[in-house]
PDB file of C-alpha atoms in Angstrom:
ATOM      1  CA  MET A  95      -0.374  -6.408 -22.889  1.00  0.00           C
ATOM      2  CA  ASP A  96      -3.445  -8.315 -21.712  1.00  0.00           C
ATOM      3  CA  GLU A  97      -5.059  -8.001 -18.272  1.00  0.00           C
ATOM      4  CA  LYS A  98      -3.633 -11.303 -17.038  1.00  0.00           C
ATOM      5  CA  GLN A  99      -0.084 -10.191 -17.877  1.00  0.00           C
ATOM      6  CA  LEU A 100      -0.673  -6.803 -16.200  1.00  0.00           C
ATOM      7  CA  VAL A 101      -1.805  -8.483 -12.982  1.00  0.00           C
ATOM      8  CA  LYS A 102       1.101 -10.917 -13.021  1.00  0.00           C
ATOM      9  CA  THR A 103       3.618  -8.106 -13.512  1.00  0.00           C
ATOM     10  CA  SER A 104       1.953  -5.964 -10.833  1.00  0.00           C
ATOM     11  CA  LYS A 105       2.135  -8.819  -8.324  1.00  0.00           C
ATOM     12  CA  LEU A 106       5.797  -9.369  -9.142  1.00  0.00           C
ATOM     13  CA  LEU A 107       6.560  -5.685  -8.659  1.00  0.00           C
ATOM     14  CA  SER A 108       4.618  -5.651  -5.379  1.00  0.00           C
ATOM     15  CA  ARG A 109       6.675  -8.533  -4.068  1.00  0.00           C
ATOM     16  CA  VAL A 110       9.974  -6.977  -5.116  1.00  0.00           C
ATOM     17  CA  LEU A 111       9.259  -3.326  -4.275  1.00  0.00           C
ATOM     18  CA  ARG A 112       7.246  -3.877  -1.062  1.00  0.00           C
ATOM     19  CA  HIS A 113       8.316  -7.135   0.541  1.00  0.00           C
ATOM     20  CA  ASP A 114      11.341  -8.930  -0.876  1.00  0.00           C
ATOM     21  CA  PRO A 115      13.724  -6.888  -3.037  1.00  0.00           C
ATOM     22  CA  GLY A 116      16.381  -9.559  -2.558  1.00  0.00           C
ATOM     23  CA  SER A 117      14.240 -12.053  -4.497  1.00  0.00           C
ATOM     24  CA  ALA A 118      15.138 -10.083  -7.624  1.00  0.00           C
ATOM     25  CA  GLY A 119      18.634  -9.176  -6.488  1.00  0.00           C
ATOM     26  CA  VAL A 120      17.956  -5.475  -5.898  1.00  0.00           C
ATOM     27  CA  THR A 121      18.324  -3.213  -2.904  1.00  0.00           C
ATOM     28  CA  LEU A 122      15.910  -0.400  -2.161  1.00  0.00           C
ATOM     29  CA  ASP A 123      17.336   2.868  -0.901  1.00  0.00           C
ATOM     30  CA  GLU A 124      16.185   4.253   2.459  1.00  0.00           C
ATOM     31  CA  ASN A 125      13.126   5.818   0.793  1.00  0.00           C
ATOM     32  CA  GLY A 126      12.131   2.665  -1.092  1.00  0.00           C
ATOM     33  CA  TRP A 127      13.484   3.709  -4.498  1.00  0.00           C
ATOM     34  CA  VAL A 128      15.406   1.551  -6.941  1.00  0.00           C
ATOM     35  CA  ARG A 129      16.678   2.692 -10.318  1.00  0.00           C
ATOM     36  CA  VAL A 130      14.460   1.457 -13.144  1.00  0.00           C
ATOM     37  CA  ASP A 131      17.382   0.182 -15.216  1.00  0.00           C
ATOM     38  CA  THR A 132      18.726  -1.722 -12.186  1.00  0.00           C
ATOM     39  CA  LEU A 133      15.321  -3.290 -11.528  1.00  0.00           C
ATOM     40  CA  LEU A 134      14.725  -4.320 -15.142  1.00  0.00           C
ATOM     41  CA  ALA A 135      18.225  -5.812 -15.464  1.00  0.00           C
ATOM     42  CA  ALA A 136      17.836  -7.718 -12.179  1.00  0.00           C
ATOM     43  CA  LEU A 137      14.435  -9.093 -13.189  1.00  0.00           C
ATOM     44  CA  ALA A 138      15.890 -10.221 -16.531  1.00  0.00           C
ATOM     45  CA  ARG A 139      18.717 -12.023 -14.703  1.00  0.00           C
ATOM     46  CA  HIS A 140      16.029 -13.836 -12.708  1.00  0.00           C
ATOM     47  CA  GLY A 141      14.156 -14.942 -15.832  1.00  0.00           C
ATOM     48  CA  ARG A 142      11.498 -12.224 -15.958  1.00  0.00           C
ATOM     49  CA  ARG A 143      12.122  -9.855 -18.850  1.00  0.00           C
ATOM     50  CA  ILE A 144      10.075  -6.685 -18.609  1.00  0.00           C
ATOM     51  CA  GLY A 145      10.626  -3.731 -20.892  1.00  0.00           C
ATOM     52  CA  ARG A 146      10.294  -0.105 -19.876  1.00  0.00           C
ATOM     53  CA  ALA A 147       7.125   0.207 -21.972  1.00  0.00           C
ATOM     54  CA  GLU A 148       5.498  -2.683 -20.073  1.00  0.00           C
ATOM     55  CA  LEU A 149       6.611  -1.191 -16.770  1.00  0.00           C
ATOM     56  CA  ASP A 150       5.103   2.163 -17.796  1.00  0.00           C
ATOM     57  CA  VAL A 151       1.766   0.491 -18.541  1.00  0.00           C
ATOM     58  CA  VAL A 152       1.714  -1.228 -15.143  1.00  0.00           C
ATOM     59  CA  VAL A 153       2.556   2.001 -13.299  1.00  0.00           C
ATOM     60  CA  GLU A 154       0.030   4.068 -15.262  1.00  0.00           C
ATOM     61  CA  THR A 155      -2.876   1.612 -15.297  1.00  0.00           C
ATOM     62  CA  ASN A 156      -2.680  -0.112 -11.919  1.00  0.00           C
ATOM     63  CA  ASP A 157      -6.112   0.479 -10.418  1.00  0.00           C
ATOM     64  CA  LYS A 158      -4.620   1.055  -6.973  1.00  0.00           C
ATOM     65  CA  ARG A 159      -1.706   3.156  -8.286  1.00  0.00           C
ATOM     66  CA  ARG A 160       0.646   1.008  -6.237  1.00  0.00           C
ATOM     67  CA  PHE A 161       3.818   2.257  -7.920  1.00  0.00           C
ATOM     68  CA  ALA A 162       5.328   5.648  -8.627  1.00  0.00           C
ATOM     69  CA  TYR A 163       8.259   6.968 -10.616  1.00  0.00           C
ATOM     70  CA  SER A 164      10.618   9.570  -9.238  1.00  0.00           C
ATOM     71  CA  GLU A 165      10.294  13.054 -10.698  1.00  0.00           C
ATOM     72  CA  ASP A 166      13.045  12.345 -13.229  1.00  0.00           C
ATOM     73  CA  GLY A 167      11.510   8.954 -14.124  1.00  0.00           C
ATOM     74  CA  ARG A 168      14.739   7.091 -13.429  1.00  0.00           C
ATOM     75  CA  SER A 169      13.629   5.365 -10.221  1.00  0.00           C
ATOM     76  CA  ILE A 170      10.535   3.488  -9.096  1.00  0.00           C
ATOM     77  CA  ARG A 171       9.046   2.536  -5.745  1.00  0.00           C
ATOM     78  CA  ALA A 172       5.879   1.169  -4.208  1.00  0.00           C
ATOM     79  CA  SER A 173       3.583   3.922  -2.943  1.00  0.00           C
ATOM     80  CA  GLN A 174       2.934   2.162   0.392  1.00  0.00           C
ATOM     81  CA  GLY A 175       2.441  -1.295   1.890  1.00  0.00           C
ATOM     82  CA  HIS A 176       6.061  -2.146   2.616  1.00  0.00           C
ATOM     83  CA  SER A 177       6.986  -4.924   4.978  1.00  0.00           C
ATOM     84  CA  VAL A 178      10.667  -3.996   4.572  1.00  0.00           C
ATOM     85  CA  PRO A 179      11.824  -0.866   6.386  1.00  0.00           C
ATOM     86  CA  VAL A 180      11.656   2.265   4.224  1.00  0.00           C
ATOM     87  CA  ASP A 181      10.935   5.914   4.950  1.00  0.00           C
ATOM     88  CA  LEU A 182       8.586   7.207   2.279  1.00  0.00           C
ATOM     89  CA  GLY A 183       9.276  10.741   3.477  1.00  0.00           C
ATOM     90  CA  LEU A 184       5.585  11.566   3.626  1.00  0.00           C
ATOM     91  CA  PRO A 185       4.766  14.666   5.659  1.00  0.00           C
ATOM     92  CA  ALA A 186       2.289  14.604   8.517  1.00  0.00           C
ATOM     93  CA  THR A 187      -1.108  15.564   7.108  1.00  0.00           C
ATOM     94  CA  GLU A 188      -4.333  16.545   8.810  1.00  0.00           C
ATOM     95  CA  PRO A 189      -6.794  13.716   8.060  1.00  0.00           C
ATOM     96  CA  PRO A 190     -10.434  14.135   7.150  1.00  0.00           C
ATOM     97  CA  PRO A 191     -12.770  13.751  10.154  1.00  0.00           C
ATOM     98  CA  VAL A 192     -13.523  10.127   9.294  1.00  0.00           C
ATOM     99  CA  LEU A 193     -11.522   7.418   7.550  1.00  0.00           C
ATOM    100  CA  TYR A 194     -12.416   3.790   6.816  1.00  0.00           C
ATOM    101  CA  HIS A 195     -10.842   0.355   7.096  1.00  0.00           C
ATOM    102  CA  GLY A 196     -12.020  -2.766   5.292  1.00  0.00           C
ATOM    103  CA  THR A 197     -11.822  -6.088   7.092  1.00  0.00           C
ATOM    104  CA  THR A 198     -13.740  -9.348   7.552  1.00  0.00           C
ATOM    105  CA  GLY A 199     -15.829 -10.831  10.335  1.00  0.00           C
ATOM    106  CA  ARG A 200     -13.154 -13.224  11.522  1.00  0.00           C
ATOM    107  CA  ALA A 201     -10.833 -10.306  12.412  1.00  0.00           C
ATOM    108  CA  LEU A 202     -13.516  -8.161  14.034  1.00  0.00           C
ATOM    109  CA  GLU A 203     -13.306  -9.442  17.609  1.00  0.00           C
ATOM    110  CA  ALA A 204      -9.527  -8.973  17.779  1.00  0.00           C
ATOM    111  CA  ILE A 205      -9.752  -5.523  16.187  1.00  0.00           C
ATOM    112  CA  PHE A 206     -12.337  -4.289  18.701  1.00  0.00           C
ATOM    113  CA  ARG A 207     -10.229  -5.745  21.526  1.00  0.00           C
ATOM    114  CA  GLU A 208      -6.752  -4.629  20.362  1.00  0.00           C
ATOM    115  CA  GLY A 209      -7.305  -1.983  17.671  1.00  0.00           C
ATOM    116  CA  LEU A 210      -5.727  -1.843  14.243  1.00  0.00           C
ATOM    117  CA  HIS A 211      -2.025  -2.625  13.971  1.00  0.00           C
ATOM    118  CA  PRO A 212       0.213  -2.741  10.904  1.00  0.00           C
ATOM    119  CA  MET A 213       0.729  -6.493  11.241  1.00  0.00           C
ATOM    120  CA  SER A 214       3.522  -7.371   8.764  1.00  0.00           C
ATOM    121  CA  ARG A 215       3.529  -3.901   7.204  1.00  0.00           C
ATOM    122  CA  GLN A 216       4.934  -0.628   8.466  1.00  0.00           C
ATOM    123  CA  ASP A 217       1.625   1.226   8.762  1.00  0.00           C
ATOM    124  CA  VAL A 218      -2.106   0.749   9.190  1.00  0.00           C
ATOM    125  CA  HIS A 219      -3.833   1.493   5.872  1.00  0.00           C
ATOM    126  CA  LEU A 220      -7.023   3.544   5.849  1.00  0.00           C
ATOM    127  CA  SER A 221      -9.170   4.861   3.038  1.00  0.00           C
ATOM    128  CA  ALA A 222     -11.066   8.095   2.553  1.00  0.00           C
ATOM    129  CA  ASP A 223     -14.151   6.352   1.146  1.00  0.00           C
ATOM    130  CA  THR A 224     -16.243   3.311   1.934  1.00  0.00           C
ATOM    131  CA  GLU A 225     -15.992   1.907  -1.614  1.00  0.00           C
ATOM    132  CA  THR A 226     -12.254   1.415  -1.235  1.00  0.00           C
ATOM    133  CA  ALA A 227     -12.695  -0.106   2.225  1.00  0.00           C
ATOM    134  CA  VAL A 228     -15.250  -2.564   0.817  1.00  0.00           C
ATOM    135  CA  ARG A 229     -12.834  -3.534  -1.963  1.00  0.00           C
ATOM    136  CA  VAL A 230     -10.020  -4.078   0.545  1.00  0.00           C
ATOM    137  CA  GLY A 231     -12.202  -6.151   2.877  1.00  0.00           C
ATOM    138  CA  SER A 232     -13.500  -8.223  -0.046  1.00  0.00           C
ATOM    139  CA  ARG A 233     -10.055  -9.673  -0.694  1.00  0.00           C
ATOM    140  CA  HIS A 234     -10.427 -11.920   2.352  1.00  0.00           C
ATOM    141  CA  GLY A 235     -14.139 -12.706   2.440  1.00  0.00           C
ATOM    142  CA  ARG A 236     -17.359 -10.841   3.108  1.00  0.00           C
ATOM    143  CA  PRO A 237     -16.305  -7.232   3.749  1.00  0.00           C
ATOM    144  CA  ILE A 238     -17.010  -5.256   6.884  1.00  0.00           C
ATOM    145  CA  VAL A 239     -16.267  -1.540   6.934  1.00  0.00           C
ATOM    146  CA  LEU A 240     -14.931   0.053  10.097  1.00  0.00           C
ATOM    147  CA  VAL A 241     -15.266   3.777  10.690  1.00  0.00           C
ATOM    148  CA  VAL A 242     -12.200   5.470  12.166  1.00  0.00           C
ATOM    149  CA  ASP A 243     -12.669   8.698  14.141  1.00  0.00           C
ATOM    150  CA  ALA A 244      -9.602  10.232  12.521  1.00  0.00           C
ATOM    151  CA  ALA A 245     -10.251  13.726  13.902  1.00  0.00           C
ATOM    152  CA  ALA A 246     -10.233  12.468  17.505  1.00  0.00           C
ATOM    153  CA  LEU A 247      -7.240  10.233  16.812  1.00  0.00           C
ATOM    154  CA  ALA A 248      -5.285  13.179  15.380  1.00  0.00           C
ATOM    155  CA  ALA A 249      -6.350  15.368  18.333  1.00  0.00           C
ATOM    156  CA  ALA A 250      -4.934  12.664  20.628  1.00  0.00           C
ATOM    157  CA  GLY A 251      -1.546  13.044  18.936  1.00  0.00           C
ATOM    158  CA  HIS A 252      -1.586  10.282  16.340  1.00  0.00           C
ATOM    159  CA  ARG A 253       0.230  11.226  13.150  1.00  0.00           C
ATOM    160  CA  PHE A 254      -1.283  10.652   9.707  1.00  0.00           C
ATOM    161  CA  ARG A 255       0.358  10.616   6.304  1.00  0.00           C
ATOM    162  CA  VAL A 256      -1.174  10.136   2.894  1.00  0.00           C
ATOM    163  CA  SER A 257       0.627   8.131   0.210  1.00  0.00           C
ATOM    164  CA  ALA A 258       0.944   9.105  -3.444  1.00  0.00           C
ATOM    165  CA  ASN A 259      -2.029   6.880  -4.272  1.00  0.00           C
ATOM    166  CA  GLY A 260      -4.333   8.301  -1.597  1.00  0.00           C
ATOM    167  CA  VAL A 261      -3.959   5.632   1.080  1.00  0.00           C
ATOM    168  CA  TRP A 262      -3.964   7.133   4.572  1.00  0.00           C
ATOM    169  CA  LEU A 263      -1.257   5.764   6.854  1.00  0.00           C
ATOM    170  CA  THR A 264      -0.910   5.786  10.629  1.00  0.00           C
ATOM    171  CA  ASP A 265       0.969   3.697  13.169  1.00  0.00           C
ATOM    172  CA  THR A 266      -2.000   2.227  15.019  1.00  0.00           C
ATOM    173  CA  VAL A 267      -5.687   2.809  15.713  1.00  0.00           C
ATOM    174  CA  PRO A 268      -6.752   1.999  19.288  1.00  0.00           C
ATOM    175  CA  PRO A 269     -10.158   0.309  19.604  1.00  0.00           C
ATOM    176  CA  GLY A 270     -11.828   3.372  21.159  1.00  0.00           C
ATOM    177  CA  TYR A 271     -11.575   5.193  17.820  1.00  0.00           C
ATOM    178  CA  LEU A 272     -13.334   2.468  15.855  1.00  0.00           C
ATOM    179  CA  SER A 273     -16.945   1.688  15.110  1.00  0.00           C
ATOM    180  CA  ARG A 274     -18.635  -0.621  12.659  1.00  0.00           C
ATOM    181  CA  GLN A 275     -20.412   0.968   9.738  1.00  0.00           C
ATOM    182  CA  PRO A 276     -24.112   0.059   9.876  1.00  0.00           C
TER     183      PRO A 276
END
């Protein structure tokens, strides 16, 4: 499978497993899982035939590790980023002292006024390294990296979770816990 096909399939899976399962005629369970055979059959009914081998390649090679199989390999879900309600069942985890968030200049004023909010997703996404934050911010223009005082935020009672692909999740980040990376 070539890179273009991988990206196309990954985007399709993101849409179905994170935002609009009904577009493929599937229903996610409360934890975001759908059986692989159900997903593949539903996609085929909607004109997009994907074999298990192709699905395996997308799951294994996605640079952001967006998707995960259940322990028995019979179900699949998105690791985070849902706009549909799911409970990923991730335990509260003590964050590192500092986390990062990638954004662009046009969002900066609102962020420093209102903080970070999940917007259309369930959680605010943070990264443990600046490289990832730069990559995230680059999707929408010239990237700006924000530094999140995660230790102080956790001490103030905010809960953190970390997804299977290493993305740190929290409900909100008030502006007082944010600074711009020089």
